[in-house]
Amino acid sequence: MSKPVIAIDMGGTKIKIGIVQGDNILSSISIDADSGNGLRKKLPLIQKNIEDLLVREKLSLDEIAGLGIASPGIVDSIQKRILSIDKKFEDAPETDLENWCLHTFNLPFFMENDARSALLGEWKYGNAKNCDHAVLMTLGTGVGSAAIIEGQLLRGKHFTAGILGGHSIINYKGNSCNCGGRGCVETEASTWNLETIAKSNKVFAESRLAKASVIDYELVFQLAQEGDEAALQIRNQSLQAWSACAINLIHAYDPEILVLTGGILASSSQIIPYIRQQTEAHAWTPWGKVHIEKGKFPGTAALLGIAHLTGNS
């Protein structure tokens, strides 16, 4: 069996760190990302947690194949740098993570976009296994995407191919997005913009959302089921936005399967049937239906994917 790998998933809300061997996460920990304060300040804490996990698993660095980071944003997987990142870890493009890895752990270093890593995890070990045409959509802090076509992970000349599904425009009269666009999927329905979406709702003041200290999708879906009018409207708007994104991805990449993952999929019983019904009704697929499935590893696919990439590079 191949050596274990140190895998890091740099989410906008949480940073997940794991010791991974094949499809087995031997040990893992999750820490607050605090992404608004940058990445560089977080590196000592990441280092400490990696060292703690190695002690827990009784592993030395000599027994580790390498360290891989799955990062949001546009990632140059050849030069191993973050080229651009959207309002999270803003110092990341100026941070030499390969140099940090070599000086801190003396290990080979690898990096890939987080959605691509998650799709790779599902393709190698999860619900996209044996599918050589697959698309993934992540619903979390933002909306991510990735594609595999003819058995190849899609990257593109400038490393943006496949990953900007959340910035496809579904409402050209919509609000400005962090990316510079207007009416992107993320602007219409994502965790980072949810509070703004909620407060702009006409019946927000009468909603139980107005009394919440934190507005997240778990609360929105819960209150929607209980009949809260504002929550119902926000839930339905979000489902429509995610369905439009799913249809755009299907039209763009012609997959046999669309895998849905990310933290918001805790409400998958409401999300997946709706997206499945909408894609079957509106996607132009005369050959048949695209399979719409929840990821087998909704919280850890990116760890598995970046570990596979690191261990086999």
CSV table of C-alpha atoms in Angstrom, one decimal:
chain,number,residue,atom,x,y,z
A,1,MET,CA,0.0,0.0,0.0
A,2,SER,CA,1.2,3.5,-0.8
A,3,LYS,CA,2.5,5.8,1.9
A,4,PRO,CA,0.1,8.1,3.8
A,5,VAL,CA,-0.3,11.7,2.7
A,6,ILE,CA,-0.9,15.0,4.6
A,7,ALA,CA,-4.0,16.5,3.1
A,8,ILE,CA,-5.4,20.0,3.7
A,9,ASP,CA,-8.8,21.3,2.5
A,10,MET,CA,-8.8,25.1,2.9
A,11,GLY,CA,-12.5,25.9,3.1
A,12,GLY,CA,-13.7,29.4,3.6
A,13,THR,CA,-15.3,28.5,6.9
A,14,LYS,CA,-13.2,25.6,8.1
A,15,ILE,CA,-9.8,24.2,7.3
A,16,LYS,CA,-9.7,20.4,7.4
A,17,ILE,CA,-6.5,18.6,7.9
A,18,GLY,CA,-6.1,14.9,7.5
A,19,ILE,CA,-3.6,12.0,7.3
A,20,VAL,CA,-4.9,10.0,4.3
A,21,GLN,CA,-4.0,6.6,2.9
A,22,GLY,CA,-5.9,5.6,-0.2
A,23,ASP,CA,-9.5,6.1,0.5
A,24,ASN,CA,-9.0,5.9,4.3
A,25,ILE,CA,-8.7,9.0,6.4
A,26,LEU,CA,-6.6,7.8,9.2
A,27,SER,CA,-7.0,10.9,11.4
A,28,SER,CA,-8.3,14.4,10.8
A,29,ILE,CA,-9.1,17.6,12.5
A,30,SER,CA,-11.1,20.7,11.6
A,31,ILE,CA,-10.1,24.3,12.6
A,32,ASP,CA,-11.8,27.7,12.1
A,33,ALA,CA,-10.5,29.2,8.8
A,34,ASP,CA,-10.9,32.8,9.9
A,35,SER,CA,-10.2,33.5,6.3
A,36,GLY,CA,-10.8,37.2,6.5
A,37,ASN,CA,-7.5,37.5,8.4
A,38,GLY,CA,-5.4,35.8,5.7
A,39,LEU,CA,-3.6,32.5,5.4
A,40,ARG,CA,-0.1,33.4,6.5
A,41,LYS,CA,-1.1,33.9,10.1
A,42,LYS,CA,-2.8,30.5,10.1
A,43,LEU,CA,0.3,28.5,9.0
A,44,PRO,CA,1.8,28.0,12.5
A,45,LEU,CA,-1.6,26.6,13.7
A,46,ILE,CA,-1.8,24.4,10.7
A,47,GLN,CA,1.7,23.1,11.4
A,48,LYS,CA,0.9,22.3,15.0
A,49,ASN,CA,-2.2,20.4,14.1
A,50,ILE,CA,-0.3,18.4,11.5
A,51,GLU,CA,2.3,17.5,14.0
A,52,ASP,CA,-0.4,16.5,16.5
A,53,LEU,CA,-2.0,14.2,13.9
A,54,LEU,CA,1.3,12.6,13.2
A,55,VAL,CA,1.9,11.9,16.9
A,56,ARG,CA,-1.6,10.5,17.2
A,57,GLU,CA,-1.0,8.1,14.3
A,58,LYS,CA,2.6,7.4,15.4
A,59,LEU,CA,4.0,8.4,12.1
A,60,SER,CA,7.2,10.1,11.3
A,61,LEU,CA,7.7,12.5,8.3
A,62,ASP,CA,9.9,9.8,6.7
A,63,GLU,CA,6.7,7.7,6.4
A,64,ILE,CA,4.7,10.5,4.6
A,65,ALA,CA,4.6,10.7,0.8
A,66,GLY,CA,3.9,14.4,0.6
A,67,LEU,CA,1.6,17.3,1.5
A,68,GLY,CA,-1.3,18.5,-0.6
A,69,ILE,CA,-3.5,21.5,-0.3
A,70,ALA,CA,-7.0,21.8,-1.9
A,71,SER,CA,-7.7,25.5,-2.1
A,72,PRO,CA,-10.5,27.7,-3.2
A,73,GLY,CA,-9.8,30.1,-6.1
A,74,ILE,CA,-7.8,29.8,-9.3
A,75,VAL,CA,-4.9,27.4,-8.6
A,76,ASP,CA,-1.8,26.9,-10.9
A,77,SER,CA,-1.3,23.2,-10.2
A,78,ILE,CA,2.0,23.3,-12.2
A,79,GLN,CA,3.7,26.2,-10.4
A,80,LYS,CA,1.8,25.2,-7.2
A,81,ARG,CA,0.5,28.7,-6.5
A,82,ILE,CA,-2.8,30.3,-5.8
A,83,LEU,CA,-3.3,32.8,-8.7
A,84,SER,CA,-6.5,34.5,-7.5
A,85,ILE,CA,-8.9,34.0,-4.6
A,86,ASP,CA,-12.3,35.5,-4.0
A,87,LYS,CA,-12.5,37.4,-0.6
A,88,LYS,CA,-10.9,34.5,1.3
A,89,PHE,CA,-7.3,34.2,2.4
A,90,GLU,CA,-6.4,37.4,0.5
A,91,ASP,CA,-2.7,37.0,1.2
A,92,ALA,CA,-2.6,33.5,-0.3
A,93,PRO,CA,-1.4,34.5,-3.8
A,94,GLU,CA,1.6,36.2,-2.2
A,95,THR,CA,2.3,33.2,0.1
A,96,ASP,CA,4.8,30.6,-1.2
A,97,LEU,CA,3.2,27.5,0.2
A,98,GLU,CA,5.6,25.1,-1.5
A,99,ASN,CA,8.5,26.9,0.2
A,100,TRP,CA,6.6,26.7,3.6
A,101,CYS,CA,6.1,23.0,3.1
A,102,LEU,CA,9.7,22.3,2.2
A,103,HIS,CA,11.1,24.3,5.1
A,104,THR,CA,8.6,23.1,7.6
A,105,PHE,CA,8.2,19.4,6.7
A,106,ASN,CA,10.8,18.7,3.9
A,107,LEU,CA,8.0,17.0,1.9
A,108,PRO,CA,7.0,17.1,-1.7
A,109,PHE,CA,4.2,19.6,-2.2
A,110,PHE,CA,1.1,19.6,-4.4
A,111,MET,CA,-1.8,21.9,-4.8
A,112,GLU,CA,-5.1,21.9,-6.7
A,113,ASN,CA,-8.4,23.8,-6.7
A,114,ASP,CA,-10.8,22.5,-4.0
A,115,ALA,CA,-13.7,21.6,-6.3
A,116,ARG,CA,-11.4,19.7,-8.6
A,117,SER,CA,-10.0,17.9,-5.6
A,118,ALA,CA,-13.5,17.0,-4.4
A,119,LEU,CA,-14.4,15.7,-7.9
A,120,LEU,CA,-11.2,13.6,-8.0
A,121,GLY,CA,-12.1,12.1,-4.6
A,122,GLU,CA,-15.6,11.2,-5.8
A,123,TRP,CA,-14.2,9.9,-9.2
A,124,LYS,CA,-11.6,7.6,-7.6
A,125,TYR,CA,-13.5,6.4,-4.5
A,126,GLY,CA,-17.1,7.7,-4.5
A,127,ASN,CA,-20.3,8.0,-6.5
A,128,ALA,CA,-18.6,9.1,-9.7
A,129,LYS,CA,-16.3,6.0,-9.8
A,130,ASN,CA,-16.1,4.5,-13.2
A,131,CYS,CA,-17.7,7.5,-14.9
A,132,ASP,CA,-15.3,9.1,-17.4
A,133,HIS,CA,-17.7,12.1,-17.9
A,134,ALA,CA,-18.6,13.7,-14.6
A,135,VAL,CA,-19.4,17.1,-13.1
A,136,LEU,CA,-19.4,18.2,-9.5
A,137,MET,CA,-21.2,21.1,-7.9
A,138,THR,CA,-20.3,22.1,-4.4
A,139,LEU,CA,-22.7,24.1,-2.3
A,140,GLY,CA,-21.0,25.7,0.7
A,141,THR,CA,-19.5,29.1,1.5
A,142,GLY,CA,-19.6,29.6,-2.3
A,143,VAL,CA,-20.7,27.5,-5.2
A,144,GLY,CA,-17.9,25.5,-6.8
A,145,SER,CA,-17.7,23.2,-9.8
A,146,ALA,CA,-15.4,20.9,-11.6
A,147,ALA,CA,-15.5,18.6,-14.6
A,148,ILE,CA,-13.9,15.4,-15.9
A,149,ILE,CA,-14.2,14.8,-19.6
A,150,GLU,CA,-13.1,11.6,-21.3
A,151,GLY,CA,-11.4,10.5,-18.1
A,152,GLN,CA,-9.3,13.7,-17.8
A,153,LEU,CA,-9.6,16.4,-15.1
A,154,LEU,CA,-10.4,19.6,-16.9
A,155,ARG,CA,-8.0,22.5,-16.1
A,156,GLY,CA,-7.6,24.7,-19.1
A,157,LYS,CA,-4.9,27.0,-20.4
A,158,HIS,CA,-5.3,29.4,-17.5
A,159,PHE,CA,-6.5,26.9,-14.9
A,160,THR,CA,-10.1,28.2,-14.9
A,161,ALA,CA,-11.8,25.5,-17.0
A,162,GLY,CA,-14.7,23.9,-15.2
A,163,ILE,CA,-14.4,25.6,-11.9
A,164,LEU,CA,-16.4,28.8,-12.4
A,165,GLY,CA,-19.9,27.4,-12.4
A,166,GLY,CA,-20.7,29.4,-9.4
A,167,HIS,CA,-19.9,32.5,-11.4
A,168,SER,CA,-22.1,31.7,-14.3
A,169,ILE,CA,-24.6,34.5,-14.7
A,170,ILE,CA,-28.2,33.5,-14.1
A,171,ASN,CA,-29.6,37.0,-13.5
A,172,TYR,CA,-28.0,39.7,-15.7
A,173,LYS,CA,-30.0,42.4,-13.8
A,174,GLY,CA,-28.9,41.0,-10.4
A,175,ASN,CA,-26.5,42.3,-7.8
A,176,SER,CA,-22.8,42.7,-8.2
A,177,CYS,CA,-20.7,39.6,-7.3
A,178,ASN,CA,-17.3,39.6,-5.6
A,179,CYS,CA,-15.8,38.3,-8.9
A,180,GLY,CA,-16.8,41.5,-10.7
A,181,GLY,CA,-19.8,39.9,-12.5
A,182,ARG,CA,-23.5,40.6,-11.9
A,183,GLY,CA,-26.2,38.1,-11.0
A,184,CYS,CA,-23.8,35.1,-10.6
A,185,VAL,CA,-25.1,31.9,-9.0
A,186,GLU,CA,-23.1,32.7,-5.8
A,187,THR,CA,-24.7,36.2,-5.6
A,188,GLU,CA,-28.2,34.7,-5.9
A,189,ALA,CA,-27.6,31.7,-3.5
A,190,SER,CA,-24.6,31.1,-1.4
A,191,THR,CA,-23.6,31.1,2.3
A,192,TRP,CA,-21.3,34.1,1.9
A,193,ASN,CA,-24.2,36.3,0.6
A,194,LEU,CA,-27.0,34.7,2.5
A,195,GLU,CA,-27.4,37.4,5.2
A,196,THR,CA,-27.6,40.1,2.5
A,197,ILE,CA,-30.2,38.0,0.6
A,198,ALA,CA,-32.2,37.4,3.8
A,199,LYS,CA,-32.2,41.1,4.9
A,200,SER,CA,-33.4,42.2,1.5
A,201,ASN,CA,-36.4,39.9,1.7
A,202,LYS,CA,-39.6,42.0,1.9
A,203,VAL,CA,-41.0,40.0,4.9
A,204,PHE,CA,-37.6,39.6,6.7
A,205,ALA,CA,-38.7,41.7,9.7
A,206,GLU,CA,-41.6,39.4,10.4
A,207,SER,CA,-39.4,36.3,10.0
A,208,ARG,CA,-37.7,34.3,12.8
A,209,LEU,CA,-34.6,34.8,10.7
A,210,ALA,CA,-34.5,38.4,11.9
A,211,LYS,CA,-34.0,37.1,15.5
A,212,ALA,CA,-31.2,34.7,14.6
A,213,SER,CA,-27.6,35.6,15.6
A,214,VAL,CA,-26.3,33.7,12.6
A,215,ILE,CA,-28.3,33.1,9.4
A,216,ASP,CA,-27.2,29.9,7.6
A,217,TYR,CA,-28.8,27.5,5.2
A,218,GLU,CA,-29.5,24.9,7.9
A,219,LEU,CA,-31.7,27.5,9.6
A,220,VAL,CA,-33.3,28.6,6.4
A,221,PHE,CA,-34.3,25.1,5.4
A,222,GLN,CA,-35.6,24.3,8.9
A,223,LEU,CA,-37.8,27.4,9.1
A,224,ALA,CA,-39.0,26.9,5.5
A,225,GLN,CA,-40.3,23.5,6.6
A,226,GLU,CA,-42.0,25.1,9.5
A,227,GLY,CA,-43.8,27.6,7.1
A,228,ASP,CA,-41.7,30.8,7.7
A,229,GLU,CA,-42.5,32.9,4.7
A,230,ALA,CA,-39.2,34.6,4.3
A,231,ALA,CA,-37.3,31.3,4.7
A,232,LEU,CA,-39.6,29.7,2.2
A,233,GLN,CA,-38.9,32.4,-0.4
A,234,ILE,CA,-35.1,32.3,0.2
A,235,ARG,CA,-35.1,28.5,0.0
A,236,ASN,CA,-37.0,28.5,-3.2
A,237,GLN,CA,-34.9,31.2,-4.7
A,238,SER,CA,-31.8,29.2,-3.8
A,239,LEU,CA,-33.1,25.9,-5.2
A,240,GLN,CA,-33.9,27.7,-8.5
A,241,ALA,CA,-30.5,29.3,-8.6
A,242,TRP,CA,-28.7,26.0,-8.0
A,243,SER,CA,-30.9,24.2,-10.5
A,244,ALA,CA,-30.0,26.8,-13.2
A,245,CYS,CA,-26.3,26.3,-12.3
A,246,ALA,CA,-26.7,22.5,-12.6
A,247,ILE,CA,-28.4,22.8,-16.1
A,248,ASN,CA,-25.6,25.2,-17.2
A,249,LEU,CA,-23.0,22.7,-16.2
A,250,ILE,CA,-24.8,19.8,-17.9
A,251,HIS,CA,-25.1,21.9,-21.1
A,252,ALA,CA,-21.4,22.9,-20.9
A,253,TYR,CA,-19.8,19.6,-20.1
A,254,ASP,CA,-22.2,16.8,-21.2
A,255,PRO,CA,-21.7,14.6,-18.1
A,256,GLU,CA,-23.2,11.2,-17.3
A,257,ILE,CA,-23.4,12.1,-13.7
A,258,LEU,CA,-23.6,15.3,-11.6
A,259,VAL,CA,-22.4,14.9,-8.1
A,260,LEU,CA,-23.6,17.4,-5.4
A,261,THR,CA,-21.5,18.0,-2.3
A,262,GLY,CA,-20.7,20.6,0.3
A,263,GLY,CA,-22.0,21.7,3.7
A,264,ILE,CA,-25.4,22.8,2.5
A,265,LEU,CA,-26.1,19.2,1.4
A,266,ALA,CA,-27.0,18.5,5.0
A,267,SER,CA,-30.5,19.5,3.6
A,268,SER,CA,-30.1,17.1,0.6
A,269,SER,CA,-33.5,15.6,1.1
A,270,GLN,CA,-35.0,18.9,-0.1
A,271,ILE,CA,-32.2,19.9,-2.5
A,272,ILE,CA,-31.5,16.9,-4.6
A,273,PRO,CA,-35.1,15.9,-5.6
A,274,TYR,CA,-35.7,19.6,-6.7
A,275,ILE,CA,-32.6,19.8,-8.8
A,276,ARG,CA,-33.2,16.4,-10.3
A,277,GLN,CA,-36.8,17.4,-11.3
A,278,GLN,CA,-35.6,20.7,-12.8
A,279,THR,CA,-32.8,19.2,-14.8
A,280,GLU,CA,-35.0,16.4,-16.1
A,281,ALA,CA,-37.6,19.1,-17.1
A,282,HIS,CA,-35.3,21.7,-18.6
A,283,ALA,CA,-31.8,20.3,-19.5
A,284,TRP,CA,-31.5,19.5,-23.2
A,285,THR,CA,-30.3,15.9,-23.1
A,286,PRO,CA,-32.2,14.0,-25.8
A,287,TRP,CA,-30.0,10.9,-25.1
A,288,GLY,CA,-31.5,10.5,-21.6
A,289,LYS,CA,-31.2,11.7,-18.0
A,290,VAL,CA,-28.1,12.8,-16.2
A,291,HIS,CA,-27.7,11.0,-12.9
A,292,ILE,CA,-28.0,13.5,-10.0
A,293,GLU,CA,-26.4,12.1,-6.9
A,294,LYS,CA,-25.2,13.3,-3.5
A,295,GLY,CA,-21.5,12.8,-3.1
A,296,LYS,CA,-20.4,9.7,-1.1
A,297,PHE,CA,-18.0,11.9,0.8
A,298,PRO,CA,-19.8,15.3,1.2
A,299,GLY,CA,-17.4,16.6,3.8
A,300,THR,CA,-14.1,14.9,2.9
A,301,ALA,CA,-14.0,14.4,-0.8
A,302,ALA,CA,-11.5,17.2,-1.3
A,303,LEU,CA,-9.1,15.6,1.3
A,304,LEU,CA,-9.4,12.2,-0.5
A,305,GLY,CA,-8.9,13.9,-3.9
A,306,ILE,CA,-5.8,16.0,-3.1
A,307,ALA,CA,-4.3,13.0,-1.2
A,308,HIS,CA,-4.7,10.9,-4.3
A,309,LEU,CA,-3.1,13.6,-6.5
A,310,THR,CA,-0.2,14.0,-4.0
A,311,GLY,CA,0.4,10.3,-3.5
A,312,ASN,CA,0.4,9.5,-7.2
A,313,SER,CA,2.3,12.5,-8.6
